[in-house]
Coordinates of C-alpha atoms and ligand atoms in Angstrom, one line a residue:
X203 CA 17.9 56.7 14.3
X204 CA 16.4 54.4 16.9
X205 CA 18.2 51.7 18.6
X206 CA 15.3 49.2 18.2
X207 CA 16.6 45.8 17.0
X208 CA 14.7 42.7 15.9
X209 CA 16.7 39.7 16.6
X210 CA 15.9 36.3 15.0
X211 CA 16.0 34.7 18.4
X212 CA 16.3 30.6 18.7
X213 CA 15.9 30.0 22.2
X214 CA 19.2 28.4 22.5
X215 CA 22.4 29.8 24.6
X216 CA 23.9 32.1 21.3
X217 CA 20.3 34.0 20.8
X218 CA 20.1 34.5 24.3
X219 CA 23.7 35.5 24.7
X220 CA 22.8 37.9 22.0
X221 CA 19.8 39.3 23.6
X222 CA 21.9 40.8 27.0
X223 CA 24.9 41.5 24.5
X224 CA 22.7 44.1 22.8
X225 CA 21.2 45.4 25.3
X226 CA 24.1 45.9 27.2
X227 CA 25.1 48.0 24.2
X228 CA 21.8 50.0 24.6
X229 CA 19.5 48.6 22.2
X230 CA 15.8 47.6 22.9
X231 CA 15.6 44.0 21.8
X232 CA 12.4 43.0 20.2
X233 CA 12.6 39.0 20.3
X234 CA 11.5 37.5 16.8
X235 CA 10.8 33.1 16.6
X236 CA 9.8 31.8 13.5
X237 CA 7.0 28.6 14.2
X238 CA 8.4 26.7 11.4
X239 CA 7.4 23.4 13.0
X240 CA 10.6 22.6 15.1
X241 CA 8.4 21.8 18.1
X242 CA 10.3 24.3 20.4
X243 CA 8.5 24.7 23.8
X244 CA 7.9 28.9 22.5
X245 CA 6.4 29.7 26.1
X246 CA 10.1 28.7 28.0
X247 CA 11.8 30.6 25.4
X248 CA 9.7 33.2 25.6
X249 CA 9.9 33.7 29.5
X250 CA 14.0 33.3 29.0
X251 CA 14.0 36.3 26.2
X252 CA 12.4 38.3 29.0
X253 CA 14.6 37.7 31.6
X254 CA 17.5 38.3 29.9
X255 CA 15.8 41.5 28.6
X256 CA 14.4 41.6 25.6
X257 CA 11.6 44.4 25.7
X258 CA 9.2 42.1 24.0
X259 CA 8.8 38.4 22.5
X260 CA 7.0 37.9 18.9
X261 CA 6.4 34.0 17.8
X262 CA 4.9 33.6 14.4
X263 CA 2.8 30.8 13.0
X264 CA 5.1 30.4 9.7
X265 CA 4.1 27.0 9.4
X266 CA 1.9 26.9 6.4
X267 CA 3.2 29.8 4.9
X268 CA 6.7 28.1 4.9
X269 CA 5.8 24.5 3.2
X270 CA 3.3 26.0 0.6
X271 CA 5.6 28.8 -0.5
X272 CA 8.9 27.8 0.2
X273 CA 9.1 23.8 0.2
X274 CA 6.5 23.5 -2.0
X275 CA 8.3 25.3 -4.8
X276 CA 11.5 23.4 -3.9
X277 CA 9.7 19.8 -4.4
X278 CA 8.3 21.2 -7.6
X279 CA 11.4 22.0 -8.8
X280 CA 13.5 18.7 -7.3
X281 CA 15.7 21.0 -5.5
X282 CA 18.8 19.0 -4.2
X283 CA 22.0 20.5 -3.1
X284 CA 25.3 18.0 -4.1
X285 CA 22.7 15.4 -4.2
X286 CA 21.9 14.7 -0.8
X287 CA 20.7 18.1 0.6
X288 CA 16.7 18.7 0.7
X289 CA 17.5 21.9 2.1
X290 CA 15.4 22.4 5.3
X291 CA 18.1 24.9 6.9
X292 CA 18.3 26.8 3.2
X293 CA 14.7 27.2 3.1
X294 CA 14.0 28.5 6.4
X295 CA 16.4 31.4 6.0
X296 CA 14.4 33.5 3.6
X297 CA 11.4 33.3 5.3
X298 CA 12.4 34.3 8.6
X299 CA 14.5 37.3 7.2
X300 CA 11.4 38.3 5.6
X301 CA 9.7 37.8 8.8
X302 CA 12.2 40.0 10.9
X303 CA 11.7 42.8 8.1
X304 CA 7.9 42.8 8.6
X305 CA 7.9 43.2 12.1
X306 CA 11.0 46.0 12.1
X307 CA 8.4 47.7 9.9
X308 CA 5.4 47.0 11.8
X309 CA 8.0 48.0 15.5
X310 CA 9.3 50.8 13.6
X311 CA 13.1 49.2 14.4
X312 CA 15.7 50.2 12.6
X313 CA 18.3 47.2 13.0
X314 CA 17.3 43.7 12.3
X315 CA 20.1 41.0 14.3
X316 CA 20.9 37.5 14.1
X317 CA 23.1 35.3 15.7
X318 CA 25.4 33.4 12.9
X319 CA 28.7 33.3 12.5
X320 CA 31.0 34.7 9.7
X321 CA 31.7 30.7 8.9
X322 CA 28.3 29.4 7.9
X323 CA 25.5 29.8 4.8
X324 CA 23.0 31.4 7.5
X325 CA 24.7 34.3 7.5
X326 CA 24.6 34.9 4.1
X327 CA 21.0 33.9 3.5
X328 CA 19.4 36.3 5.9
X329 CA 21.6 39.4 4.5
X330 CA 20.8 38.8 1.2
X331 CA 17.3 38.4 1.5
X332 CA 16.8 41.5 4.5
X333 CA 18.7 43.6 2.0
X334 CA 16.5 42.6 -0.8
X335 CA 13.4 43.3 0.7
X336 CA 14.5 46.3 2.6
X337 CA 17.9 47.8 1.8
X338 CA 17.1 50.5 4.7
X339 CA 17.4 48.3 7.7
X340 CA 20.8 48.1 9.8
X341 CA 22.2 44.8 9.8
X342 CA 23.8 43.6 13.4
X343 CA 26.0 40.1 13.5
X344 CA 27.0 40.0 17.4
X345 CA 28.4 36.6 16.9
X346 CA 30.2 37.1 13.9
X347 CA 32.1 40.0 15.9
X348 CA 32.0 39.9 19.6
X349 CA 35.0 39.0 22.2
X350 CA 33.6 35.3 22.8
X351 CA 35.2 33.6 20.7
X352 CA 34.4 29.7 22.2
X353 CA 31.2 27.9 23.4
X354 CA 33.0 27.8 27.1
X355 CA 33.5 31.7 27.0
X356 CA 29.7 31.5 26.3
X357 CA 28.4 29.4 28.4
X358 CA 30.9 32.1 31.4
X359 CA 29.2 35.5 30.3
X360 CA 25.9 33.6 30.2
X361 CA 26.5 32.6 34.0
X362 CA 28.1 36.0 34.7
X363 CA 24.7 37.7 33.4
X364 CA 22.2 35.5 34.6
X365 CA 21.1 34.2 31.6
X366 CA 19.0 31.1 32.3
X367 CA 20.2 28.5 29.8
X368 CA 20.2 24.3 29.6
X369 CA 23.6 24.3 31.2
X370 CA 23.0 20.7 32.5
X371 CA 22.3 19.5 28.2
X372 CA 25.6 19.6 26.9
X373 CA 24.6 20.6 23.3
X374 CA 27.8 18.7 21.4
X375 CA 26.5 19.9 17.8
X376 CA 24.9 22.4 16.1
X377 CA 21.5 21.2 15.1
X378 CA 18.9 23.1 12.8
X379 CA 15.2 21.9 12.9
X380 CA 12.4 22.1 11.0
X381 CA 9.2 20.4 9.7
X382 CA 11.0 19.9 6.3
X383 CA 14.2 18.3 8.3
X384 CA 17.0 18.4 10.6
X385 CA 20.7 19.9 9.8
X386 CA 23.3 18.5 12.2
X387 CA 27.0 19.7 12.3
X388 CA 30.0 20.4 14.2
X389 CA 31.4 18.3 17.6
X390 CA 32.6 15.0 16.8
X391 CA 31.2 15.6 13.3
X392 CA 34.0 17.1 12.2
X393 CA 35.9 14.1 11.2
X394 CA 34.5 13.0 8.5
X395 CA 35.5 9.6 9.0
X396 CA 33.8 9.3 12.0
X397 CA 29.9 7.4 12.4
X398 CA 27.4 9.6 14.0
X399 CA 26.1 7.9 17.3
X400 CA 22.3 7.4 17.0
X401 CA 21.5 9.6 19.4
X402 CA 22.1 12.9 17.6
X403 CA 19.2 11.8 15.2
X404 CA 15.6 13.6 15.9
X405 CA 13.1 12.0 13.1
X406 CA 14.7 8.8 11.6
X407 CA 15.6 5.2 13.1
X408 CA 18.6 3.8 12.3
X409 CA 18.6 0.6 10.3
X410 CA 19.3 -1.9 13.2
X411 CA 15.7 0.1 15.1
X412 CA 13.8 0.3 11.9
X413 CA 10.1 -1.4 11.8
X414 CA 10.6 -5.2 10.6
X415 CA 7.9 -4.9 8.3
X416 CA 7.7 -3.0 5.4
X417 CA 5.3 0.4 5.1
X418 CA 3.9 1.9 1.8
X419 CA 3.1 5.6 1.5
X420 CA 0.9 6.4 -1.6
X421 CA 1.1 9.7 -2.1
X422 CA -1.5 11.9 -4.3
X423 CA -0.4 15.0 -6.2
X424 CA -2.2 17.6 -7.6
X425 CA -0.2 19.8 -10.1
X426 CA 3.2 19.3 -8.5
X427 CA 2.1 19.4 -4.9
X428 CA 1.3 16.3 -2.8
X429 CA -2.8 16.4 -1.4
X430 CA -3.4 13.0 -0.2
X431 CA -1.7 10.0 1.7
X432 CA -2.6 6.7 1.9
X433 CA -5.9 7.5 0.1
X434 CA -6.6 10.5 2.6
X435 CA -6.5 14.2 1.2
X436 CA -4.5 16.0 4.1
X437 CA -3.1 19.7 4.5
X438 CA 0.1 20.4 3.4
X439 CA 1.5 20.2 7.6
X440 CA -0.3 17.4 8.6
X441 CA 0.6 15.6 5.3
X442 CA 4.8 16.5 6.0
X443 CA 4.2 15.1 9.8
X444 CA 2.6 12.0 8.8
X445 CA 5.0 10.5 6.5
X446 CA 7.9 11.9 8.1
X447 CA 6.8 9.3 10.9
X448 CA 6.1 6.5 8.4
X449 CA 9.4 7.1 6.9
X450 CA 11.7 7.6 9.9
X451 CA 9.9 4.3 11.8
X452 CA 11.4 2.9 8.4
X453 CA 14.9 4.5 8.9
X454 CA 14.3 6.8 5.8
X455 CA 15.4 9.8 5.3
X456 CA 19.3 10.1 6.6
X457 CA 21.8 11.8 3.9
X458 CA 25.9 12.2 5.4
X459 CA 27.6 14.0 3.4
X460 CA 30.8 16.7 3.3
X461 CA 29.3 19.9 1.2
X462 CA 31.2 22.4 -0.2
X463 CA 29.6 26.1 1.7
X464 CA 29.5 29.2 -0.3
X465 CA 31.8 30.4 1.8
X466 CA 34.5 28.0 0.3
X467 CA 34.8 25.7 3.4
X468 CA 34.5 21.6 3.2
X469 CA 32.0 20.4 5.7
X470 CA 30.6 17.5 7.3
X471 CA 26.6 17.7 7.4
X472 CA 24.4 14.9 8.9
X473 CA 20.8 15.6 7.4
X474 CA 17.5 14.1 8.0
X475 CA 14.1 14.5 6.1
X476 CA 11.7 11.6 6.5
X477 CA 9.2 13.1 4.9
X478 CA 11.3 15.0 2.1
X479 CA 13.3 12.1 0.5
X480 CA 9.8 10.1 0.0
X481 CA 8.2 13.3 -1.8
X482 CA 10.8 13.8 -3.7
X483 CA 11.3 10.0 -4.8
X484 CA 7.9 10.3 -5.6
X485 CA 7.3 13.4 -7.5
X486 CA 10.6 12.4 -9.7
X487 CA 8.5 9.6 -10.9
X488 CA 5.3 11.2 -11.7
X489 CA 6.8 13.7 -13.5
X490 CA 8.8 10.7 -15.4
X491 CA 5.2 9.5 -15.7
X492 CA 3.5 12.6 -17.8
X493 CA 6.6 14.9 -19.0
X494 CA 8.1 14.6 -22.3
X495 CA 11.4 13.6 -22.7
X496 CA 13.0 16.7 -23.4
X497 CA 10.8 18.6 -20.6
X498 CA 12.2 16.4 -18.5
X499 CA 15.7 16.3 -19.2
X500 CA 15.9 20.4 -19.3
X501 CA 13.8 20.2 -16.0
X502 CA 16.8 18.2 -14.4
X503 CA 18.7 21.4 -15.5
X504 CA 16.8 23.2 -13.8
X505 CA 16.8 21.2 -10.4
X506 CA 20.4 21.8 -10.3
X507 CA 20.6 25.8 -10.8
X508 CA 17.1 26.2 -8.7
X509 CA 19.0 24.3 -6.0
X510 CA 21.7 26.2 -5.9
X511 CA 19.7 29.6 -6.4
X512 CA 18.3 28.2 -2.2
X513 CA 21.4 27.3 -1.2
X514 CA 23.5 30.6 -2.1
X515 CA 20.5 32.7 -0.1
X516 CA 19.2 33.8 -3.9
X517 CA 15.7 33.0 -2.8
X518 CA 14.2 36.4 -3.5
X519 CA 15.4 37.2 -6.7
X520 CA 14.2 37.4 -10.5
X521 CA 15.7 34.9 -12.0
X522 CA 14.4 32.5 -8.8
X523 CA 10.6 34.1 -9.6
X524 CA 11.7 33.2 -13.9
X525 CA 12.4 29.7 -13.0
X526 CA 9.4 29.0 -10.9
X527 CA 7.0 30.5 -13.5
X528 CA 8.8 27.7 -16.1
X529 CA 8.3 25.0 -13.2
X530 CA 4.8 26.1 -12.7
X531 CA 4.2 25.3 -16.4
X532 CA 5.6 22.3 -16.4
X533 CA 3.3 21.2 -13.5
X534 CA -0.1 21.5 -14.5
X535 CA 0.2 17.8 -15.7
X536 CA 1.6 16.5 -12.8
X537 CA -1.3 14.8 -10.9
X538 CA -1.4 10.9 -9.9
X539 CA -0.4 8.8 -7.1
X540 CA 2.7 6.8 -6.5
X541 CA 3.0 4.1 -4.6
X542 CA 6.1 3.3 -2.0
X543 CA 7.4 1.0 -0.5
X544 CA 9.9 1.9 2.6
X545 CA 11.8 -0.8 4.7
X546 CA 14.9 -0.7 6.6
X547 CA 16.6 2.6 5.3
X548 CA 14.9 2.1 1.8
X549 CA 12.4 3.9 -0.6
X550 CA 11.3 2.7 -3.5
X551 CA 8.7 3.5 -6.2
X552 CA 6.5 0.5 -6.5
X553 CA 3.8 2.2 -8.8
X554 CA 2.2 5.0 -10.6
X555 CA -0.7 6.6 -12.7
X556 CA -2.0 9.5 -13.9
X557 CA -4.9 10.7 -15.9
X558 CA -2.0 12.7 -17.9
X559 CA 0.1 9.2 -18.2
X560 CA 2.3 9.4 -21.6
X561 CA 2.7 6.1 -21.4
X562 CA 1.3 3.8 -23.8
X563 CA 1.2 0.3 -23.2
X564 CA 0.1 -0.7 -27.1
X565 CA 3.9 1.0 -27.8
X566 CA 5.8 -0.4 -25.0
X567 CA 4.6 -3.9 -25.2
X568 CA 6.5 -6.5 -26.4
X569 CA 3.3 -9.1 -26.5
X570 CA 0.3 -8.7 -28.4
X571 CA -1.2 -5.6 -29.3
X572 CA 1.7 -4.0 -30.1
X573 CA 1.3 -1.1 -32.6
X574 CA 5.1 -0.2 -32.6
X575 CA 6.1 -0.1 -36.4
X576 CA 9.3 -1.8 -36.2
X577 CA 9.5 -1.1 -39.6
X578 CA 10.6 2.2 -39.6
X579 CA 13.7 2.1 -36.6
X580 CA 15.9 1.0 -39.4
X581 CA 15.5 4.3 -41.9
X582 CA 16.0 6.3 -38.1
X583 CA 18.6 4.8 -37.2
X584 CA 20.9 5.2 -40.5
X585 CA 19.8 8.7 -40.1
X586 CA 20.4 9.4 -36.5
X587 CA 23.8 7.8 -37.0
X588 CA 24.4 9.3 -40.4
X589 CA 26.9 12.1 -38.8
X590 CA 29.3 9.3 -37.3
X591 CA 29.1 6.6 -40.5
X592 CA 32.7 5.4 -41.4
X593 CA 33.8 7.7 -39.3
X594 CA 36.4 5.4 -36.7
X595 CA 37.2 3.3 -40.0
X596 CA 40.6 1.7 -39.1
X597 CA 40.5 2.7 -35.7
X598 CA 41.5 -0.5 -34.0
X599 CA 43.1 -2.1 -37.4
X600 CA 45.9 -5.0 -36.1
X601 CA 43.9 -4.7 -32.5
X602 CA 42.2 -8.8 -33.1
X603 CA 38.4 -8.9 -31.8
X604 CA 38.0 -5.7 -31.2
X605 CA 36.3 -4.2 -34.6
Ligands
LIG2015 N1 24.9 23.3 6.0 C1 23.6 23.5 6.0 C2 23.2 24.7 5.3 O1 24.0 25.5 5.0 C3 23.0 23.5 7.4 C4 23.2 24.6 8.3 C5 22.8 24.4 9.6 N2 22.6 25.5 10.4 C6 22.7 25.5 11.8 N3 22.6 26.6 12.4 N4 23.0 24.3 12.4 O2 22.1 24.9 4.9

């Protein structure tokens, strides 16, 4: 077997670390970045992942591939972890482990590395998937058991080996980034009754910074996926960048929260995702716009388990594929545009239509033209309550006022 490792390589000081700590160890390290939209200077990190030896430096253009197939089919599905996780970090996982397993194929390597710890959801994400998609492929998690057990013991082997890292930018959390959002942990974080300083957000203003005025983002959809903003039609990239600005001028898209990990820890996560909390306010209320009540109400189901399937690293997997073929269905009507209205940390829906509406004004309307039969609510409702009819007889007997 070779000794040819592809390492999902960051940039940052534990990637880097990883890169000399492999070699060391006599593997050839073949440097693998995913573009997912994090805005990373890729030329820097690519000189660094050559000085501190990797034997060659891949950077892939995942950008497109990542919202339509990947967040795409999380807005579809509403995807939210414990109700205030879009899932940027959860998302990304899968597609870079699929990306490291393409290029150990294409480099002939026979390891695939990466630089989590044995504490986080990361981990478990990229195993899961690389073993899915190729059970052949050597596994390697330096960080999970090397002798450096703190970021100061880092930071000294980095020093000792010449590894050229920000050592002037203290880096007092652990932050995650991509075009979908930002996950922030660790540092001072970890007291969950303690407030953030603004600085450690990327994309959002707080509050106090927020534009004065309000903004409105009307965003198209065309089955499920969002194609225009503010009456432009827009690619799927530009479309995330533009009202992630909108929104985080309008300090939208922040979510604090402590989340329980699949790995059974309690922890404190600082998310942001300007541009994910307005799609996914929005497509909530076209879909309550043209799906029928019981679609809807199983598609919430849905949301919850399809959710989960991201978060647990269960991206590739068949009852994943089952789930989106259901969602898919359940798309086709949803096209339209809703209106919002964003101000000072807030996002509301302020209007919708659709050609596939199931509203109908000559039933909802209490003025004229109403075509309602009133009539017939009072045979309903002696059925519909039929199984409870005498049932709590005497219940409250003595108790005055109360039946
Ligand atoms: N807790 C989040 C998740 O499991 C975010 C993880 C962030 N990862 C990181 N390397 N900072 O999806």
């Amino acid at each position: 077997m070779n000794k040819k490792a592809v390492l999902a390589y960051s940039g940052g000081l534990d990637t880097s670390v990883i890169i000399k700590w492999l070699s060391k160890k006599g593997y050839e390290v073949i440097a693998y970045m995913a573009d997912l939209g994090q805005e990373a200077d890729f030329d820097t990190y690519k000189k660094r992942a050559i000085k501190t030896g990797a034997a060659k430096v891949i950077v892939e253009d995942l950008k497109n591939e990542f919202v339509k197939d990947f967040v795409f089919k999380s807005l579809k599905a509403n995807a939210i972890y414990e109700s205030g996780y879009l899932l940027a970090t959860a998302l990304s996982r899968p597609i870079i482990a699929k990306g490291l397993v393409k290029t150990a194929r294409r480099e002939n390597a026979a390891f695939v590395a990466h630089g989590c710890t044995g504490k986080g959801n990361d981990q478990v994400r990229f195993e899961v998937t690389i073993r899915a998609l190729n059970p052949n492929l050597q596994i390697l998690a330096p960080a999970r058991e090397w002798e450096l057990k703190t970021r100061s013991e880092e930071m000294e082997y980095a020093k000792k080996n010449n590894i050229p890292v920000d050592t002037t930018k203290k880096k007092p959390y652990s932050i995650d980034v991509n075009l979908w959002g930002v996950s922030i942990e660790s540092g001072k974080l970890e007291d969950p009754y303690y407030e953030p300083d603004e600085e450690i957000y990327q994309l959002t203003k707080g509050i106090d910074k927020a534009k004065a005025q309000a903004s409105y983002a009307e965003v198209e959809f065309k089955s499920g996926i969002p194609v225009g903003l503010n009456g432009r039609a827009a690619g799927c990239v530009s479309l995330i960048s533009k009202l992630a600005k909108i929104a985080g001028d309008a300090g939208v898209g922040r979510s604090d929260m402590i989340e329980n990990r699949l790995v059974g820890i309690k922890s404190r996560e600082i998310y942001e995702a300007p541009a994910g909390w307005p799609l996914y306010i929005a497509h909530k209320a076209l879909e309550s716009l043209v799906l029928d009540r019981e679609t809807l109400h199983f598609k919430d189901l849905v949301a919850a388990k399809y959710a989960e399937l991201i978060y647990y690293g269960l991206w590739y997997t068949p009852l994943k594929e089952a789930l989106d073929r259901f969602i898919d269905d359940t798309q086709k009507r949803v096209s339209g545009v809703v209106r919002l209205k964003l101000h000072k940390g807030n996002c509301v829906v302020v209007g919708r239509k659709s050609p596939n509406s199931l509203y109908k004004k000559e039933l909802a309307t209490y003025e004229k033209g109403d075509i309602f039969d009133h009539s017939l609510a009072k045979g309903f409702i002696e059925i519909w309550g039929l199984p409870y009819k005498g049932l709590y007889k005497g219940l409250y007997k003595g108790q005055e006022g109360v039946v």
